[in-house]
Amino acid sequence: MSVADLPSSAAMRRATADPDRRQASAGWLMSAPALALMLTILIAPVLLALMLSFTDYSLGNPSFNWVGWDNYERIFTRSTYTKMLSATFTYVITVVPLSVGLGLGAALLIQSLTRGAAIYKAVYFLPVMATLLAMTIVWQLMLHPSIGVINRGLEGLCAMPFTRGLLSLSFLGLSPEATWFGRVCTEGAPLWLGDRDYAIWVVCFIGIWQGFGFNMVLYLAGLTGVSRELYAAAEMDGARSYWERFRLVTWPALGPTTVFVVTITCIRAFQAFDTVEALFSPGGGPGKSVYVMMFAIYEKGVTQNLMGIGAAITVLFLIFVMILTLIQHWITERKVHYT
Amino acid sequence: MATVTLRGIRKNFKETEVLRGIDLAIADGEFVSLVGPSGCGKSTLLRIIAGLESASGGSIEIGGAPVDRLRAADRNLSMVFQSYALYPHLTVAENIAVPLRMRQLNTAQRLPLIGRAVPGARERGREIDARVLEAAKTLEIDQLLDRKPGQLSGGQRQRVALGRALVRAPAAFLLDEPLSNLDAKLRVHTRTEIAELHRRLAATFIYVTHDQVEAMTMSSRIAVMMSGEILQCDAPTRIYEDPNDLRVAEFIGSPRINVLPAESDSSGRISVLGKGLPLALHEGRQTLQLALRPEALSLTHHTPLLQGRVVHAENLGHEVFVQISLDGAEQRVVLRTDPAMQAQLHLGAKVGLTFDPNRALIFDAKGQRQRNLLRALQEIPA
Amino acid sequence: MTRFSPSLIIRHFILMIGAAVVLAPFVVMLSYSLKSPAEIERGTGGLFGAQEMMVDPKCALRNAPRRGDIETARTRFPDRDDSTIQTLLTEEANAACEVRPVVFNYRSAFQDAPLLRYLLNGVIVTASIFLLQVLIALPAAYALSKLKFWGREAVFGLVLFCLLIPVHAIALPLYLGLAKIGLTNTYAALVVPWIVSAFGIFLMRQFFMTVPDDLVDAARMDGMTEFAIVWRVMLPTAVPALLAFAIFSVVAHWNDYFWPRIVVTGDRSLFTPPLGLREFQAGADGNLYGPMMATATVIVIPLIVAFMLAQRRFIEGITLSGMK
């Protein structure tokens, strides 16, 4: 090898002189794009929302006024926004426990099978994959007052004396008005989406329908982590029933999964939008009974160009998410961390 | 405390036979080790005794009563698992208390918070606490009672698992490789402790291990298992000195027993590598295997039975194992000797070996022990 | 042993009822996409529709006989009066417009609205988002896991903090910013907010932590620059993790409706599939339920088929957020 083949000594010194410094500059160079984008796309909007929430800004207006806490005060006093909060919390409080519970139940049932487990798992996971907006439109068609399959089915059940008697509990001597099904038969099937007694529950149902398969899969993953020997030990220790083994082994082992599943389901439930927009836009359903937060942000901030109030709802939303995450961390630190 | 009797236990997993008819009678208070290479079915057998798995055939009696129809929880056995299987969310005290709570409290009394208000729960609870403390003191873990398993070392977890087993007085203790997750030093220590515990409790112990040293040092009897069968069940000394089967001889003992090809001529006289021995069989010509423990070989200068070269030596301080490549044979033999001898045994040194024919173990071609030998030369017909 | 125990039957029974409820809308969607308007109206036709010939109402309207047509047709029907001729011509036109319901529904789906364009937009948007996410996340994740530099902990702290911010929640200020720089109603608006995925950075960083440092040092000894290491050493090792992340990202953005709804207003050529379907729904009357369900089917099917083909990977990918 001749001297010319070697890198010049100056270049070599530059390249090898200080690996630490070289790493540092490469490190900064590589994380700079991500850093800059995180600051502009994620952090700046949070601050912007915080700032806007104290103004009456509208897009296109040359100027704006600082209005102090007015926007927030409105959220907690005006009926539109109290309805929004009540719809949001009704949705979250219904969807979270049910979709977590159903997810756990489905996971336990599926895990106990030797055959067919894969099929059920795939079926239950389908709604998670499917475009929620499209499926909402399908549900809307199914719930259609005259041509929907659901009301047709109810009418069919009413038409047959046996099922009518059974479901309206009239064989117990109850009057037709005493049960829900009896009323359906005498007064006609409900207007699912037009009736304020039903609209929010329909949206909750679609939310649960769509989300519980996700929780099921997380629980199934959690269940595979439960040691087989622990069940054997519980059996040896005298835990005879399924329920005793569930309490002694399964449920504690699923603790971390449950904390995570509940948090993520909460955050997703707070973000419900597609169903409400597809079914109840504009307005947010009969009597604003389905006026959830994300929909309010969209309608106030984007459609009606009331940036200030939209931003205030955004800030409130972020606060909820932060609280949830803090609770999650607190529980994880305290309780479910064994090792 | 009770006897455990197994009759013709078989187990099939689909096509494969894991256990092929196990018969074993364990006396009250005995410490029996099930030892064998992995996959020999020893753990399956233990789980079948425990009731955690069902047998494909055969029957089990504990204390003279058949238990085949009883589930694990009702067989009155305690088990220590390889992974200890401690409940990670419960403290040490709660872990040890589980078998008592499950058996002595009813469902209402076990409920969290309100359970204590149920009549009788308080007194039972106090009894249980006392028993837990007693068990913990026995194992010297009474300072750890409030910790969670996650905060314990492997050795401490192992003790908690033992504690959970001995807090009750079960018919028998089942131990499934309880030492295999401990480091070497702790294993030696715990070995002694378990043996002492057995003597103190005078209870029936069934101990599964793949480690022959554990089996040799702790057991009253060892059952050597291979491919789903018990090859031999005897006291440790018998197993070591008088094995029934070449596989047993090879499995027990470290370094491994030396096996040399041998044969008997038409008159039954046995020779190894062409050297006639003062041993004979009653039957005529056949191929044999002659096995010698490393300590049965000794160095000699005159009329050696075997000759070879030193190829490797391992000095363990108190003894030396010398590997010798035999002339006219492919295999090496291992000789156990004194470190003082090492000077003569430099690499490549030519050595002569001899052994006492009475210490040679003779097996037939299939590995079955041939016990019916004519020993003294004069007994051998010409 | 307990193959047909009552408990097993009960478990299957419960799971089957659940499966029926879960599958019902999919069945209805597929079934309606095959049926004629009359069958949907009357609730007949079973699962697949009778597939009897039907008249395409739009085509019939287009071909309906006009005054001039009647004049020219007089020669063909010499002895008839005008109204009879009109009836005959209408019958002819209708006969020419006969189609099978399934053809009608799917043809309408693609012809009445630029569904292909929507699908293409969906592909462009999801692919750009994923590629840019990787382009930005990989070097950052490498730097955060394998390079020592001052401020690294702070940058990682920021990533963890950003993990807590749901992008949907800050849609309003993002929309405002994009509107201010005149980017609404562009592809850029659909893509930009998603290109920095804190989750992607976090995930890749956790993955790179498991790659031995020796591999990186060996590459350095071979003379690779740090950038070359990212693309030529780390990227290939990260393929399984990237695949899972790709599924996570693509599914989320193919199905996303909220963000496109905000930044795309009116301009159909930028519609993503959910937006297109939503527009269809807004204008749908009884005749169009079939085509609407056909559109829904076309939008939902690609992911479902991909899911069927690679179930395990999909479940892994979508539940990624559960594995941290």
GROMACS .gro file of C-alpha atoms in nm, chain C residues 26-240:
model
  215
  747PHE     CA    1  -7.088  -0.596   0.799
  748VAL     CA    2  -7.351  -0.838   0.676
  749VAL     CA    3  -7.605  -0.560   0.626
  750MET     CA    4  -7.347  -0.348   0.443
  751LEU     CA    5  -7.253  -0.625   0.203
  752SER     CA    6  -7.610  -0.740   0.161
  753TYR     CA    7  -7.748  -0.391   0.086
  754SER     CA    8  -7.467  -0.329  -0.157
  755LEU     CA    9  -7.609  -0.620  -0.360
  756LYS     CA   10  -7.978  -0.531  -0.344
  757SER     CA   11  -8.205  -0.320  -0.559
  758PRO     CA   12  -8.373  -0.009  -0.412
  759ALA     CA   13  -8.708  -0.188  -0.418
  760GLU     CA   14  -8.570  -0.479  -0.220
  761ILE     CA   15  -8.416  -0.245   0.035
  762GLU     CA   16  -8.741  -0.052   0.058
  763ARG     CA   17  -8.950  -0.363   0.113
  764GLY     CA   18  -8.697  -0.563   0.308
  765THR     CA   19  -8.705  -0.857   0.068
  766GLY     CA   20  -8.445  -1.041  -0.135
  767GLY     CA   21  -8.273  -1.232   0.145
  768LEU     CA   22  -7.901  -1.192   0.195
  769PHE     CA   23  -7.784  -1.151  -0.162
  770GLY     CA   24  -8.092  -0.995  -0.324
  771ALA     CA   25  -8.284  -1.175  -0.597
  772GLN     CA   26  -8.062  -1.008  -0.857
  773GLU     CA   27  -8.362  -0.954  -1.085
  774MET     CA   28  -8.308  -0.701  -1.358
  775MET     CA   29  -8.393  -0.348  -1.248
  776VAL     CA   30  -8.414  -0.019  -1.430
  777ASP     CA   31  -8.136   0.226  -1.366
  778PRO     CA   32  -8.339   0.537  -1.278
  779LYS     CA   33  -8.075   0.784  -1.397
  780CYS     CA   34  -8.030   0.607  -1.727
  781ALA     CA   35  -8.407   0.590  -1.772
  782LEU     CA   36  -8.435   0.958  -1.705
  783ARG     CA   37  -8.159   1.032  -1.954
  784ASN     CA   38  -8.322   0.819  -2.225
  785ALA     CA   39  -8.679   0.922  -2.157
  786PRO     CA   40  -8.855   1.002  -2.487
  787ARG     CA   41  -8.871   1.373  -2.571
  788ARG     CA   42  -9.108   1.544  -2.814
  789GLY     CA   43  -8.863   1.508  -3.102
  790ASP     CA   44  -8.821   1.136  -3.033
  791ILE     CA   45  -9.194   1.086  -3.065
  792GLU     CA   46  -9.196   1.269  -3.400
  793THR     CA   47  -8.920   1.050  -3.542
  794ALA     CA   48  -9.076   0.734  -3.401
  795ARG     CA   49  -9.408   0.795  -3.582
  796THR     CA   50  -9.273   0.619  -3.886
  797ARG     CA   51  -9.201   0.309  -3.678
  798PHE     CA   52  -9.547   0.303  -3.520
  799PRO     CA   53  -9.773   0.438  -3.803
  800ASP     CA   54 -10.115   0.374  -3.650
  801ARG     CA   55 -10.058   0.477  -3.287
  802ASP     CA   56 -10.140   0.802  -3.112
  803ASP     CA   57  -9.876   1.005  -2.934
  804SER     CA   58  -9.935   0.885  -2.582
  805THR     CA   59  -9.914   0.520  -2.687
  806ILE     CA   60  -9.593   0.591  -2.874
  807GLN     CA   61  -9.455   0.761  -2.567
  808THR     CA   62  -9.541   0.459  -2.354
  809LEU     CA   63  -9.379   0.227  -2.604
  810LEU     CA   64  -9.068   0.439  -2.626
  811THR     CA   65  -9.042   0.460  -2.248
  812GLU     CA   66  -9.065   0.085  -2.233
  813GLU     CA   67  -8.788   0.057  -2.488
  814ALA     CA   68  -8.573   0.303  -2.301
  815ASN     CA   69  -8.630   0.122  -1.974
  816ALA     CA   70  -8.543  -0.207  -2.136
  817ALA     CA   71  -8.215  -0.056  -2.253
  818CYS     CA   72  -8.146   0.065  -1.900
  819GLU     CA   73  -8.195  -0.270  -1.728
  820VAL     CA   74  -7.910  -0.377  -1.503
  821ARG     CA   75  -7.847  -0.623  -1.226
  822PRO     CA   76  -7.876  -0.452  -0.885
  823VAL     CA   77  -7.518  -0.545  -0.789
  824VAL     CA   78  -7.386  -0.387  -1.109
  825PHE     CA   79  -7.605  -0.083  -1.058
  826ASN     CA   80  -7.487  -0.030  -0.700
  827TYR     CA   81  -7.116  -0.065  -0.763
  828ARG     CA   82  -7.126   0.121  -1.094
  829SER     CA   83  -7.307   0.409  -0.929
  830ALA     CA   84  -7.055   0.407  -0.647
  831PHE     CA   85  -6.772   0.468  -0.891
  832GLN     CA   86  -6.957   0.684  -1.145
  833ASP     CA   87  -7.174   0.916  -0.940
  834ALA     CA   88  -6.881   1.023  -0.730
  835PRO     CA   89  -6.507   1.009  -0.802
  836LEU     CA   90  -6.459   0.713  -0.569
  837LEU     CA   91  -6.139   0.605  -0.744
  838ARG     CA   92  -6.000   0.949  -0.685
  839TYR     CA   93  -6.093   0.924  -0.316
  840LEU     CA   94  -5.922   0.589  -0.290
  841LEU     CA   95  -5.614   0.726  -0.463
  842ASN     CA   96  -5.612   1.022  -0.224
  843GLY     CA   97  -5.636   0.781   0.065
  844VAL     CA   98  -5.334   0.590  -0.062
  845ILE     CA   99  -5.134   0.909  -0.127
  846VAL     CA  100  -5.209   1.054   0.215
  847THR     CA  101  -5.149   0.738   0.420
  848ALA     CA  102  -4.831   0.653   0.228
  849SER     CA  103  -4.688   1.005   0.259
  850ILE     CA  104  -4.767   1.017   0.628
  851PHE     CA  105  -4.598   0.686   0.695
  852LEU     CA  106  -4.288   0.759   0.487
  853LEU     CA  107  -4.236   1.101   0.643
  854GLN     CA  108  -4.295   0.960   0.991
  855VAL     CA  109  -4.020   0.706   0.932
  856LEU     CA  110  -3.788   0.958   0.771
  857ILE     CA  111  -3.810   1.178   1.079
  858ALA     CA  112  -3.846   0.920   1.351
  859LEU     CA  113  -3.564   0.683   1.257
  860PRO     CA  114  -3.269   0.922   1.287
  861ALA     CA  115  -3.415   1.076   1.598
  862ALA     CA  116  -3.471   0.735   1.754
  863TYR     CA  117  -3.116   0.634   1.665
  864ALA     CA  118  -2.974   0.951   1.815
  865LEU     CA  119  -3.181   0.906   2.130
  866SER     CA  120  -3.078   0.546   2.177
  867LYS     CA  121  -2.720   0.518   2.054
  868LEU     CA  122  -2.557   0.861   2.046
  869LYS     CA  123  -2.441   1.053   2.347
  870PHE     CA  124  -2.503   1.425   2.323
  871TRP     CA  125  -2.575   1.707   2.556
  872GLY     CA  126  -2.950   1.757   2.591
  873ARG     CA  127  -3.044   1.405   2.493
  874GLU     CA  128  -3.243   1.346   2.808
  875ALA     CA  129  -3.431   1.672   2.750
  876VAL     CA  130  -3.521   1.576   2.394
  877PHE     CA  131  -3.638   1.236   2.511
  878GLY     CA  132  -3.839   1.402   2.786
  879LEU     CA  133  -4.008   1.612   2.522
  880VAL     CA  134  -4.091   1.299   2.323
  881LEU     CA  135  -4.250   1.145   2.631
  882PHE     CA  136  -4.448   1.462   2.691
  883CYS     CA  137  -4.566   1.477   2.328
  884LEU     CA  138  -4.681   1.117   2.364
  885LEU     CA  139  -4.954   1.254   2.591
  886ILE     CA  140  -5.090   1.502   2.337
  887PRO     CA  141  -5.359   1.353   2.115
  888VAL     CA  142  -5.319   1.528   1.780
  889HIS     CA  143  -5.696   1.535   1.736
  890ALA     CA  144  -5.728   1.738   2.050
  891ILE     CA  145  -5.511   2.021   1.918
  892ALA     CA  146  -5.680   2.018   1.578
  893LEU     CA  147  -5.819   2.365   1.620
  894PRO     CA  148  -5.492   2.558   1.667
  895LEU     CA  149  -5.331   2.340   1.400
  896TYR     CA  150  -5.612   2.427   1.162
  897LEU     CA  151  -5.570   2.794   1.247
  898GLY     CA  152  -5.197   2.779   1.177
  899LEU     CA  153  -5.247   2.602   0.844
  900ALA     CA  154  -5.519   2.847   0.745
  901LYS     CA  155  -5.288   3.139   0.828
  902ILE     CA  156  -5.021   3.012   0.590
  903GLY     CA  157  -5.281   2.924   0.331
  904LEU     CA  158  -5.236   2.550   0.339
  905THR     CA  159  -5.594   2.437   0.395
  906ASN     CA  160  -5.738   2.235   0.110
  907THR     CA  161  -5.402   2.089   0.009
  908TYR     CA  162  -5.243   1.749   0.046
  909ALA     CA  163  -4.994   1.915   0.278
  910ALA     CA  164  -5.271   2.001   0.520
  911LEU     CA  165  -5.381   1.638   0.531
  912VAL     CA  166  -5.030   1.513   0.596
  913VAL     CA  167  -4.833   1.771   0.794
  914PRO     CA  168  -4.980   1.734   1.144
  915TRP     CA  169  -4.896   1.366   1.148
  916ILE     CA  170  -4.542   1.362   1.020
  917VAL     CA  171  -4.382   1.383   1.361
  918SER     CA  172  -4.506   1.084   1.554
  919ALA     CA  173  -4.388   1.094   1.913
  920PHE     CA  174  -4.511   0.741   1.940
  921GLY     CA  175  -4.305   0.635   1.638
  922ILE     CA  176  -3.992   0.792   1.783
  923PHE     CA  177  -4.056   0.634   2.120
  924LEU     CA  178  -4.126   0.293   1.970
  925MET     CA  179  -3.817   0.295   1.747
  926ARG     CA  180  -3.601   0.422   2.028
  927GLN     CA  181  -3.716   0.138   2.254
  928PHE     CA  182  -3.645  -0.103   1.971
  929PHE     CA  183  -3.299   0.036   1.904
  930MET     CA  184  -3.215   0.009   2.273
  931THR     CA  185  -3.231  -0.367   2.226
  932VAL     CA  186  -2.986  -0.358   1.933
  933PRO     CA  187  -2.638  -0.429   2.069
  934ASP     CA  188  -2.399  -0.133   2.075
  935ASP     CA  189  -2.135  -0.362   1.928
  936LEU     CA  190  -2.323  -0.367   1.599
  937VAL     CA  191  -2.304   0.011   1.579
  938ASP     CA  192  -1.937   0.013   1.679
  939ALA     CA  193  -1.860  -0.251   1.419
  940ALA     CA  194  -2.026  -0.033   1.152
  941ARG     CA  195  -1.819   0.264   1.272
  942MET     CA  196  -1.504   0.053   1.247
  943ASP     CA  197  -1.605  -0.026   0.890
  944GLY     CA  198  -1.599   0.344   0.821
  945MET     CA  199  -1.970   0.421   0.801
  946THR     CA  200  -2.094   0.766   0.891
  947GLU     CA  201  -2.366   0.796   1.152
  948PHE     CA  202  -2.623   0.867   0.879
  949ALA     CA  203  -2.518   0.559   0.685
  950ILE     CA  204  -2.554   0.356   1.004
  951VAL     CA  205  -2.915   0.468   1.044
  952TRP     CA  206  -3.019   0.368   0.694
  953ARG     CA  207  -2.791   0.075   0.623
  954VAL     CA  208  -2.759  -0.092   0.963
  955MET     CA  209  -3.044   0.015   1.188
  956LEU     CA  210  -3.322   0.027   0.927
  957PRO     CA  211  -3.280  -0.337   0.821
  958THR     CA  212  -3.277  -0.458   1.181
  959ALA     CA  213  -3.591  -0.256   1.252
  960VAL     CA  214  -3.802  -0.400   0.971
  961PRO     CA  215  -4.037  -0.605   1.194
   0.00000   0.00000   0.00000
